[in-house]
JSON list of C-alpha atoms in Angstrom, two decimals:
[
{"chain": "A", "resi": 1, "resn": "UNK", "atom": "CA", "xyz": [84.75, -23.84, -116.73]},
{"chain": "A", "resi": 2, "resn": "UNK", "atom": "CA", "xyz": [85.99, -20.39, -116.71]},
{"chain": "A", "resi": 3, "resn": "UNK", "atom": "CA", "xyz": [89.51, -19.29, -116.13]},
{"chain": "A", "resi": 4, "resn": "UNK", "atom": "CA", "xyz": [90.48, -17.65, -112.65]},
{"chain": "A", "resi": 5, "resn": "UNK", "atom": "CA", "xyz": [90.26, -13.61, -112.76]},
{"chain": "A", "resi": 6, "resn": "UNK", "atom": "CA", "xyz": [92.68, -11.23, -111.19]},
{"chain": "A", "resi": 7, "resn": "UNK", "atom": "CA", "xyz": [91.57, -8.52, -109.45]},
{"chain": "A", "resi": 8, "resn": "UNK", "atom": "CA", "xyz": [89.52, -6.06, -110.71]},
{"chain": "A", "resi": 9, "resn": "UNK", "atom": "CA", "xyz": [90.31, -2.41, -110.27]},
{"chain": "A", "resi": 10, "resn": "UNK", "atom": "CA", "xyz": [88.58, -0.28, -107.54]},
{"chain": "A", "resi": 11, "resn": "UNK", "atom": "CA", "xyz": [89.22, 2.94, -109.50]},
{"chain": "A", "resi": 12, "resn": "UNK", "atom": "CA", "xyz": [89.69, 3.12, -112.95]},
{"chain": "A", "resi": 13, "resn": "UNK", "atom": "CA", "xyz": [90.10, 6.96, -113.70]},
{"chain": "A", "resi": 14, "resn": "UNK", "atom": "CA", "xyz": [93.32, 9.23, -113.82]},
{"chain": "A", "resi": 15, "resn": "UNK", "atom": "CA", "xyz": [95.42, 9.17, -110.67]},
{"chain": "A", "resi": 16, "resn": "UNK", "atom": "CA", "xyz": [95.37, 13.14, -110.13]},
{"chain": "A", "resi": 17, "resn": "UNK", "atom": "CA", "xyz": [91.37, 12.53, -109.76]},
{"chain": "A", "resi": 18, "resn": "UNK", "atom": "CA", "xyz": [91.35, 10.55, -106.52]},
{"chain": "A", "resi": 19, "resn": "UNK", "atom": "CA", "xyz": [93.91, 12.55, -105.53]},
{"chain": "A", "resi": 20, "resn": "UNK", "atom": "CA", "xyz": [92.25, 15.71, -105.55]},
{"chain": "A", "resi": 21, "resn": "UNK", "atom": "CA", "xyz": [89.26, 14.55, -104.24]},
{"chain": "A", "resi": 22, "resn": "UNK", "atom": "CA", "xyz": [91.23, 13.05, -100.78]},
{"chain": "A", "resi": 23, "resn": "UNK", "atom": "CA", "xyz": [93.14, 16.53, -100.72]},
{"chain": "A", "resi": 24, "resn": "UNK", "atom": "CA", "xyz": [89.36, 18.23, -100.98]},
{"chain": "A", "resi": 25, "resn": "UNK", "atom": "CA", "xyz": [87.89, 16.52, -98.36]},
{"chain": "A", "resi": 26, "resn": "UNK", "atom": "CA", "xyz": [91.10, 16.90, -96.17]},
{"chain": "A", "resi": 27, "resn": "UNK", "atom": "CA", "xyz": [90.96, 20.97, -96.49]},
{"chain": "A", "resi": 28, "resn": "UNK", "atom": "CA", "xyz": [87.18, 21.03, -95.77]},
{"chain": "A", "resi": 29, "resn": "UNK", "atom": "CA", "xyz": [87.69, 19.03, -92.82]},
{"chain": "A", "resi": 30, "resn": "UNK", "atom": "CA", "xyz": [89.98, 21.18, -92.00]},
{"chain": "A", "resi": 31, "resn": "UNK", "atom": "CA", "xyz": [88.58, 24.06, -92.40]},
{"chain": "A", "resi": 32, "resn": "UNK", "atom": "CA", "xyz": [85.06, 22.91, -90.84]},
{"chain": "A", "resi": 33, "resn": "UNK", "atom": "CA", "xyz": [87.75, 22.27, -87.81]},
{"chain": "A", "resi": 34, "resn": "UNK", "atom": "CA", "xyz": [88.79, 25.35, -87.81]},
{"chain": "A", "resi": 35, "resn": "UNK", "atom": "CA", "xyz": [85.90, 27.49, -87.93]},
{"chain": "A", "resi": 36, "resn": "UNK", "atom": "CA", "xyz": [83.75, 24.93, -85.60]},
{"chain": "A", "resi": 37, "resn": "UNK", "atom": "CA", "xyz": [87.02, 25.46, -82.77]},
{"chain": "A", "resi": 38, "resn": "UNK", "atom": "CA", "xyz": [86.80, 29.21, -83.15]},
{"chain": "A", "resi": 39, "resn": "UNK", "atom": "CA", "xyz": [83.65, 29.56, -81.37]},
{"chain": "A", "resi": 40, "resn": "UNK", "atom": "CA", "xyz": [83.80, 32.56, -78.96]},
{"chain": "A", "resi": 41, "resn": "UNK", "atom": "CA", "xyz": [83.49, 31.92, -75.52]},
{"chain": "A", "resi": 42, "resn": "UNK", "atom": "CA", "xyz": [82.97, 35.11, -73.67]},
{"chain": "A", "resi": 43, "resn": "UNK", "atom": "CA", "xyz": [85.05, 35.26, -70.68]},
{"chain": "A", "resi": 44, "resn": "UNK", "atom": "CA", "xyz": [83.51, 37.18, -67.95]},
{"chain": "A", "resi": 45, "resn": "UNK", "atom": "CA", "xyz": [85.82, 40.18, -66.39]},
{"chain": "A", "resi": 46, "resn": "UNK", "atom": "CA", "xyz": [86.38, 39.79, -62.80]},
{"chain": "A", "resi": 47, "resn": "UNK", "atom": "CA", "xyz": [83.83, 42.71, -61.89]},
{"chain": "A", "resi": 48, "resn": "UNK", "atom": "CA", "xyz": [81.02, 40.32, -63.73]},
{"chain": "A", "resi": 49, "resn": "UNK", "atom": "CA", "xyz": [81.67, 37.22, -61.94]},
{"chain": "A", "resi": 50, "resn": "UNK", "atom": "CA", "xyz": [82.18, 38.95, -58.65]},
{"chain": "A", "resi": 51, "resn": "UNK", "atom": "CA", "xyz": [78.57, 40.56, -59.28]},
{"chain": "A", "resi": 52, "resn": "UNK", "atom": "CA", "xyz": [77.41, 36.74, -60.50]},
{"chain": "A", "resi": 53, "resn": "UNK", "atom": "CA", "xyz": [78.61, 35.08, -57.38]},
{"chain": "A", "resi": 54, "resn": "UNK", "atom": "CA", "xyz": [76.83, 37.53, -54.83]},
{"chain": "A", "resi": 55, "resn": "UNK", "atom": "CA", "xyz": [73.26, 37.52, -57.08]},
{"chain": "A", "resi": 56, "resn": "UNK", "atom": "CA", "xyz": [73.95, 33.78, -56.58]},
{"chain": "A", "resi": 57, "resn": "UNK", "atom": "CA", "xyz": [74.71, 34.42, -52.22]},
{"chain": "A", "resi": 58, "resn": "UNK", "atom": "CA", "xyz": [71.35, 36.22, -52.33]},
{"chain": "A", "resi": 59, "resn": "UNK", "atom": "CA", "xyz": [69.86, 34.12, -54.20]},
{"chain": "A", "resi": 60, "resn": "UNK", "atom": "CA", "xyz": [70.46, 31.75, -51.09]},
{"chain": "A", "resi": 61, "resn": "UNK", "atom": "CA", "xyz": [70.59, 34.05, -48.26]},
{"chain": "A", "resi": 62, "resn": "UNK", "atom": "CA", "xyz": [68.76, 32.06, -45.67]},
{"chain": "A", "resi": 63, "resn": "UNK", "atom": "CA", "xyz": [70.44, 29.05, -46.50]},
{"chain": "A", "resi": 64, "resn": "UNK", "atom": "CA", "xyz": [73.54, 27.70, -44.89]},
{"chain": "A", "resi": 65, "resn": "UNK", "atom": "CA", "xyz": [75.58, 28.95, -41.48]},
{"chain": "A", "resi": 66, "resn": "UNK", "atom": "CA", "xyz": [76.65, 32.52, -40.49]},
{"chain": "A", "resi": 67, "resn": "UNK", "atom": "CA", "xyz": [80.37, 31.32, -40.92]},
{"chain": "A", "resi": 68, "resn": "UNK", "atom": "CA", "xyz": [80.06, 29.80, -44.25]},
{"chain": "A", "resi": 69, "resn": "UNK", "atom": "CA", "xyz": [78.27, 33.14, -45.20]},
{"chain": "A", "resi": 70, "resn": "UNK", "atom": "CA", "xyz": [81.16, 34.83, -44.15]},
{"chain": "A", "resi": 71, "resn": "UNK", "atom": "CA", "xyz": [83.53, 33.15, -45.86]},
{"chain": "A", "resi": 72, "resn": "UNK", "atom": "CA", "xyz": [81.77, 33.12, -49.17]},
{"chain": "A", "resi": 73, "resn": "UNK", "atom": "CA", "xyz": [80.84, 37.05, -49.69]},
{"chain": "A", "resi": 74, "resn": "UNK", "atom": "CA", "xyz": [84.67, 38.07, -47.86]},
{"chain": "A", "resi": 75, "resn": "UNK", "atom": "CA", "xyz": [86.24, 35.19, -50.49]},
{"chain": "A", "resi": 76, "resn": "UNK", "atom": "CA", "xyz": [84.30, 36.76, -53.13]},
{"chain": "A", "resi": 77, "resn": "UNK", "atom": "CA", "xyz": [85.28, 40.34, -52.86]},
{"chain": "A", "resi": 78, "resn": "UNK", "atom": "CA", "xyz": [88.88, 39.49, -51.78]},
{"chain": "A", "resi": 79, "resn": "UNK", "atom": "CA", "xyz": [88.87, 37.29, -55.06]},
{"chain": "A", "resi": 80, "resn": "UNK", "atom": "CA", "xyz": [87.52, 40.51, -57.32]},
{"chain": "A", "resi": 81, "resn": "UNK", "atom": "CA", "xyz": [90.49, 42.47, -55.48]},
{"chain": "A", "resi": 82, "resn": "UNK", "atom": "CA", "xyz": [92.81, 39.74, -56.57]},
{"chain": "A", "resi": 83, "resn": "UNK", "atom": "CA", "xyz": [91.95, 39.68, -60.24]},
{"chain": "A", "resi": 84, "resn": "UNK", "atom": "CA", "xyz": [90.68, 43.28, -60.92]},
{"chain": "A", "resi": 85, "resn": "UNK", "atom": "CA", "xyz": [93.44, 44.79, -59.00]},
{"chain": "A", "resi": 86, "resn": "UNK", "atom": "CA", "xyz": [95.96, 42.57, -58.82]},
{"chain": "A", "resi": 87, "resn": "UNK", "atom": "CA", "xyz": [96.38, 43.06, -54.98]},
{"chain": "A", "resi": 88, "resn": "UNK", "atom": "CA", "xyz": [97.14, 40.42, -52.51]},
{"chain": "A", "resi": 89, "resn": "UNK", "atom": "CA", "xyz": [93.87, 40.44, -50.55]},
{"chain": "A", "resi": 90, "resn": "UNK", "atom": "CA", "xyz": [92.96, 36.57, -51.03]},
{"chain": "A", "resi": 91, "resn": "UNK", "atom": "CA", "xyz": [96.27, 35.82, -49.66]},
{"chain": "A", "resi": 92, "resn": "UNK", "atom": "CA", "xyz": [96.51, 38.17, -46.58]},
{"chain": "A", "resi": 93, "resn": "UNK", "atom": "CA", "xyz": [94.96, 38.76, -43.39]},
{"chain": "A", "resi": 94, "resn": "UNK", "atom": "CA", "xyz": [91.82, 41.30, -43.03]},
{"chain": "A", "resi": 95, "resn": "UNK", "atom": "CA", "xyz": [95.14, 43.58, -40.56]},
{"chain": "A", "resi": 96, "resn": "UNK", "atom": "CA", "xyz": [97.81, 42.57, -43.23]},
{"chain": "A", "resi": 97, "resn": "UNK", "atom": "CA", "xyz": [95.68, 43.61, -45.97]},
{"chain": "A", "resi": 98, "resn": "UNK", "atom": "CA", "xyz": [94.60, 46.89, -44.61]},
{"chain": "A", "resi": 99, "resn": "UNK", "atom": "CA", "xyz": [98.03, 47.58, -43.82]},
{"chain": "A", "resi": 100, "resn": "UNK", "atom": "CA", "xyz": [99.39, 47.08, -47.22]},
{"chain": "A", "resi": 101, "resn": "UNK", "atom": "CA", "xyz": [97.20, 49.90, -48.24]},
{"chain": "A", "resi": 102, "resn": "UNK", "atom": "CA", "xyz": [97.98, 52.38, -45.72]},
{"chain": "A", "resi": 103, "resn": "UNK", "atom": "CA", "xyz": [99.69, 54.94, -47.38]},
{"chain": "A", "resi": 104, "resn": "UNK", "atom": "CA", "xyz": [98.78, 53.99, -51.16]},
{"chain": "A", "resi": 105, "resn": "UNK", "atom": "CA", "xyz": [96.71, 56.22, -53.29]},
{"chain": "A", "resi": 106, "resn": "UNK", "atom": "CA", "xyz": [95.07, 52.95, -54.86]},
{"chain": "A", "resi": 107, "resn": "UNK", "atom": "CA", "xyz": [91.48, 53.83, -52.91]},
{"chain": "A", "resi": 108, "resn": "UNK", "atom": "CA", "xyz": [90.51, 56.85, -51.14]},
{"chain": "A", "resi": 109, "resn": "UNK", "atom": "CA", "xyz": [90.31, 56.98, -46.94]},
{"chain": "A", "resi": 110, "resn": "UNK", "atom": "CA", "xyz": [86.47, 56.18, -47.51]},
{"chain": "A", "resi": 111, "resn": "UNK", "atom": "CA", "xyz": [86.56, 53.43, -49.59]},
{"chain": "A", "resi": 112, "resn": "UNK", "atom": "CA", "xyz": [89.80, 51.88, -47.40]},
{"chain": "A", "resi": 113, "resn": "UNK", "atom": "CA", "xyz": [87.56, 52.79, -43.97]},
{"chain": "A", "resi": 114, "resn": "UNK", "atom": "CA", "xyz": [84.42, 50.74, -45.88]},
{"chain": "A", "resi": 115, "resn": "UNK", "atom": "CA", "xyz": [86.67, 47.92, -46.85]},
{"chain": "A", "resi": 116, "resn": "UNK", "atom": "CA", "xyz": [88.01, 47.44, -43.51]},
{"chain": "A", "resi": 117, "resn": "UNK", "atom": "CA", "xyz": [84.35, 47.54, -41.86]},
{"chain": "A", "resi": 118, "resn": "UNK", "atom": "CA", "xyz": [83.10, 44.91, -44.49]},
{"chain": "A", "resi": 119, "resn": "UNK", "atom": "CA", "xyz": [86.03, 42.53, -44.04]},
{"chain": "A", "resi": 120, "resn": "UNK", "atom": "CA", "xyz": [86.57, 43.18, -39.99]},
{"chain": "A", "resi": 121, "resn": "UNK", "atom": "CA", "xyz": [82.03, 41.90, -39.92]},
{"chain": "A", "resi": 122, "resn": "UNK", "atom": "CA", "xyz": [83.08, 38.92, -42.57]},
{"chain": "A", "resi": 123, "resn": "UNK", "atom": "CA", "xyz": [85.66, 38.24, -39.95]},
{"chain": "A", "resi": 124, "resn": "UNK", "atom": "CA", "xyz": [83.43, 38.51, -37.23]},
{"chain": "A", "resi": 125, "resn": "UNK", "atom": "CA", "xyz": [81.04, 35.56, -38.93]},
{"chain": "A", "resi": 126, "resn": "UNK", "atom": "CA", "xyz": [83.63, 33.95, -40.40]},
{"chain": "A", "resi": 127, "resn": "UNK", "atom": "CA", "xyz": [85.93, 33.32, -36.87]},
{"chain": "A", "resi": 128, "resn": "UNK", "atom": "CA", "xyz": [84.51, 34.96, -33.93]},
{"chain": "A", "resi": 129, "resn": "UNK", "atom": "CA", "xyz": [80.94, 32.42, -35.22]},
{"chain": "A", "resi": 130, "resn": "UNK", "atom": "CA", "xyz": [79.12, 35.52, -34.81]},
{"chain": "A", "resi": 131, "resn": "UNK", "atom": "CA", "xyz": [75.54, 35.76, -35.74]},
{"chain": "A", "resi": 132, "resn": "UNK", "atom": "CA", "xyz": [73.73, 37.35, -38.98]},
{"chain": "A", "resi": 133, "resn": "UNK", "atom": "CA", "xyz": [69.75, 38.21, -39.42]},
{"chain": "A", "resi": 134, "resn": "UNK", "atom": "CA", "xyz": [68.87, 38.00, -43.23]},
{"chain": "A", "resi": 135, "resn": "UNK", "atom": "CA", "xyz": [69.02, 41.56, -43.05]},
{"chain": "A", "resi": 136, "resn": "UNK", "atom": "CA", "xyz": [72.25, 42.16, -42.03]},
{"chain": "A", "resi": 137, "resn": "UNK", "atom": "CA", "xyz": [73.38, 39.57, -44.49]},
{"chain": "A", "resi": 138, "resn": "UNK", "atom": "CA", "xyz": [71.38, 41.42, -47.17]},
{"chain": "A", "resi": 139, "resn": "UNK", "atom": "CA", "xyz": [73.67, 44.31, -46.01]},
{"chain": "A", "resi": 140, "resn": "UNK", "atom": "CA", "xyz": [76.92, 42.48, -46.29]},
{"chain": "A", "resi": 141, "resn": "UNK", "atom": "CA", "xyz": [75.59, 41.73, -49.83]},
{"chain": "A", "resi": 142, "resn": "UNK", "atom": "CA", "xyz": [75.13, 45.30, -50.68]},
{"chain": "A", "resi": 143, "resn": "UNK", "atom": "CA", "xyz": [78.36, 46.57, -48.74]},
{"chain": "A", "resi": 144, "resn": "UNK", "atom": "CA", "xyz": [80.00, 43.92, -51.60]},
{"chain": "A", "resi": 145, "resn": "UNK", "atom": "CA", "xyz": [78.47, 44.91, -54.64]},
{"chain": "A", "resi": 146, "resn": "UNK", "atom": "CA", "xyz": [78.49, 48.65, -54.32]},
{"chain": "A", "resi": 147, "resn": "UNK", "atom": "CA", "xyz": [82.36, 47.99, -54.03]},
{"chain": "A", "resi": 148, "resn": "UNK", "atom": "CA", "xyz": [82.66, 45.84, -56.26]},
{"chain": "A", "resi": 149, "resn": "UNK", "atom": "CA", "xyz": [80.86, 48.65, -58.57]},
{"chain": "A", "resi": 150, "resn": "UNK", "atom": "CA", "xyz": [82.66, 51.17, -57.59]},
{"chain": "A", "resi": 151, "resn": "UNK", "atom": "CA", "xyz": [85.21, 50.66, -60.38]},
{"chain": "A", "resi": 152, "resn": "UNK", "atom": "CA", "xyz": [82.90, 51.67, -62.38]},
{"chain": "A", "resi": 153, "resn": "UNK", "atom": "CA", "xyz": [81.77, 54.51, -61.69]},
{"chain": "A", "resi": 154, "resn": "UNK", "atom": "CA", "xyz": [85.87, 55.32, -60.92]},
{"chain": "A", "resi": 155, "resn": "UNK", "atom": "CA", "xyz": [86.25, 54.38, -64.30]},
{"chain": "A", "resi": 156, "resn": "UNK", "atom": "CA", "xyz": [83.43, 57.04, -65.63]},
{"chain": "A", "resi": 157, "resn": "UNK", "atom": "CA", "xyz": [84.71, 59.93, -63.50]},
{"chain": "A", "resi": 158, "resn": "UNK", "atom": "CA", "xyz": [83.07, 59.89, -60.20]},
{"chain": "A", "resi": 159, "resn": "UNK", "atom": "CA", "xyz": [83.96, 57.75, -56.64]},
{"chain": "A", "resi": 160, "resn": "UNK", "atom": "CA", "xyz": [81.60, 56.77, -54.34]},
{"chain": "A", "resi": 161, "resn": "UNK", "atom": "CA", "xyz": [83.19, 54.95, -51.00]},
{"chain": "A", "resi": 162, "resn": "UNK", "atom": "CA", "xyz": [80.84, 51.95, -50.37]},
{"chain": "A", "resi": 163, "resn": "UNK", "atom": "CA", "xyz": [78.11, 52.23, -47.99]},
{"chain": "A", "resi": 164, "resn": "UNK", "atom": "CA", "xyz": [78.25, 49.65, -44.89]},
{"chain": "A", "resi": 165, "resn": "UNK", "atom": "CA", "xyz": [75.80, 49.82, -42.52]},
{"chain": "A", "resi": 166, "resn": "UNK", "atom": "CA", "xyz": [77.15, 50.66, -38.84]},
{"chain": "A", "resi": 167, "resn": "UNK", "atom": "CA", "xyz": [75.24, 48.00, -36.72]},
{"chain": "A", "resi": 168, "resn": "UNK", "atom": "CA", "xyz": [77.47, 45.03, -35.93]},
{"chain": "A", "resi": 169, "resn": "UNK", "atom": "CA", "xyz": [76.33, 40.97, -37.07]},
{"chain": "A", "resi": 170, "resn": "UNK", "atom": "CA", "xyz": [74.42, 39.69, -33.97]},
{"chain": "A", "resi": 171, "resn": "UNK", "atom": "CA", "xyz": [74.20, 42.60, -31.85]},
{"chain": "A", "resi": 172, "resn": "UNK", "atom": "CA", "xyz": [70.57, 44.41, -31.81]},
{"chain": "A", "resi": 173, "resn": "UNK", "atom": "CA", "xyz": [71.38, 48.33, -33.22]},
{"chain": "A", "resi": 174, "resn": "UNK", "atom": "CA", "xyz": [70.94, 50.73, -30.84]},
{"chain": "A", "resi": 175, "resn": "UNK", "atom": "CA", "xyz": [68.60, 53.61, -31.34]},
{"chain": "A", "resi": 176, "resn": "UNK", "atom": "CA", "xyz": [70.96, 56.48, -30.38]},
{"chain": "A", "resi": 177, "resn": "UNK", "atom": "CA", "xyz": [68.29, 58.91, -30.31]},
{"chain": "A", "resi": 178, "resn": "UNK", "atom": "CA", "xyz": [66.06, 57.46, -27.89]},
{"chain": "A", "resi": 179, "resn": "UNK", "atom": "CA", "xyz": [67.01, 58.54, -23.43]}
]
């Protein structure tokens, strides 16, 4: 019959040895981490996901009511104004809004005039439940993007006021040339 024996040792190699192995598997852990959290996410600028969101409202441009139309494309471009230009457009009234930028050098008479007719035909879908034809939302669209776009060609050296066409949502334009 044998005797009973003790435990036998897991490990039977210097002390500094396991420890350097635990403190090497600690610092590439870390460091895999590190360098596996650093990953870039590339933030779009407020100009890029303005420009996203209406591709997407075109995308979809039969789809959905005249007043939820409205309220997307004017909450998109009041959104842009908000976070490109820090002003308080998503916060104010179309009349409050426009007001606020009476005076200010911020945008040229143009580009305020073609702000106020964009937001005053939003408006006009968005509260009066006017009526849109795909082509006038197509145009609401447009009237969006070239402002929103217009920063950029500010930022090169040239302005260009946003073109909005001049018939109103729901009403039949008027051939002014005709008797």
């Amino acid at each position: 019959i044998h005797d009973i024996v003790g435990p036998l040792p897991f490990f039977t190699g210097p002390l500094w040895v396991i420890v350097a192995v635990v403190l090497a598997v600690a610092v590439a852990g870390g460091a895999f981490w590190w360098f596996a959290g650093r990953r870039k996410v590339k933030r779009l600028t407020p100009r890029e996901t303005a420009l996203r969101e209406l591709e997407k409202l075109r995308a979809s441009l039969s789809e959905g009511s005249d007043h939820d139309f409205g309220v997307v494309v004017s909450g998109v471009l009041r959104r842009f104004l908000g976070e490109a230009l820090g002003l308080a457009a998503p916060r104010q009234t179309t009349e409050e809004f426009m007001e606020s930028l009476r005076g200010s050098l911020r945008f040229v008479p143009a580009e305020q005039e073609a702000l106020a007719e964009f937001l005053h035909r939003s408006d006009y879908l968005k509260y009066a439940q006017g009526e849109a034809t795909a082509e006038q939302r197509e145009a609401l669209i447009v009237a969006a993007e070239s402002f929103v776009r217009s920063g950029e060609a500010t930022e090169k050296g040239s302005v260009t006021p946003p073109a909005i066409p001049q018939e109103t949502p729901g009403k039949t334009p008027v051939n002014k040339e005709a008797p």
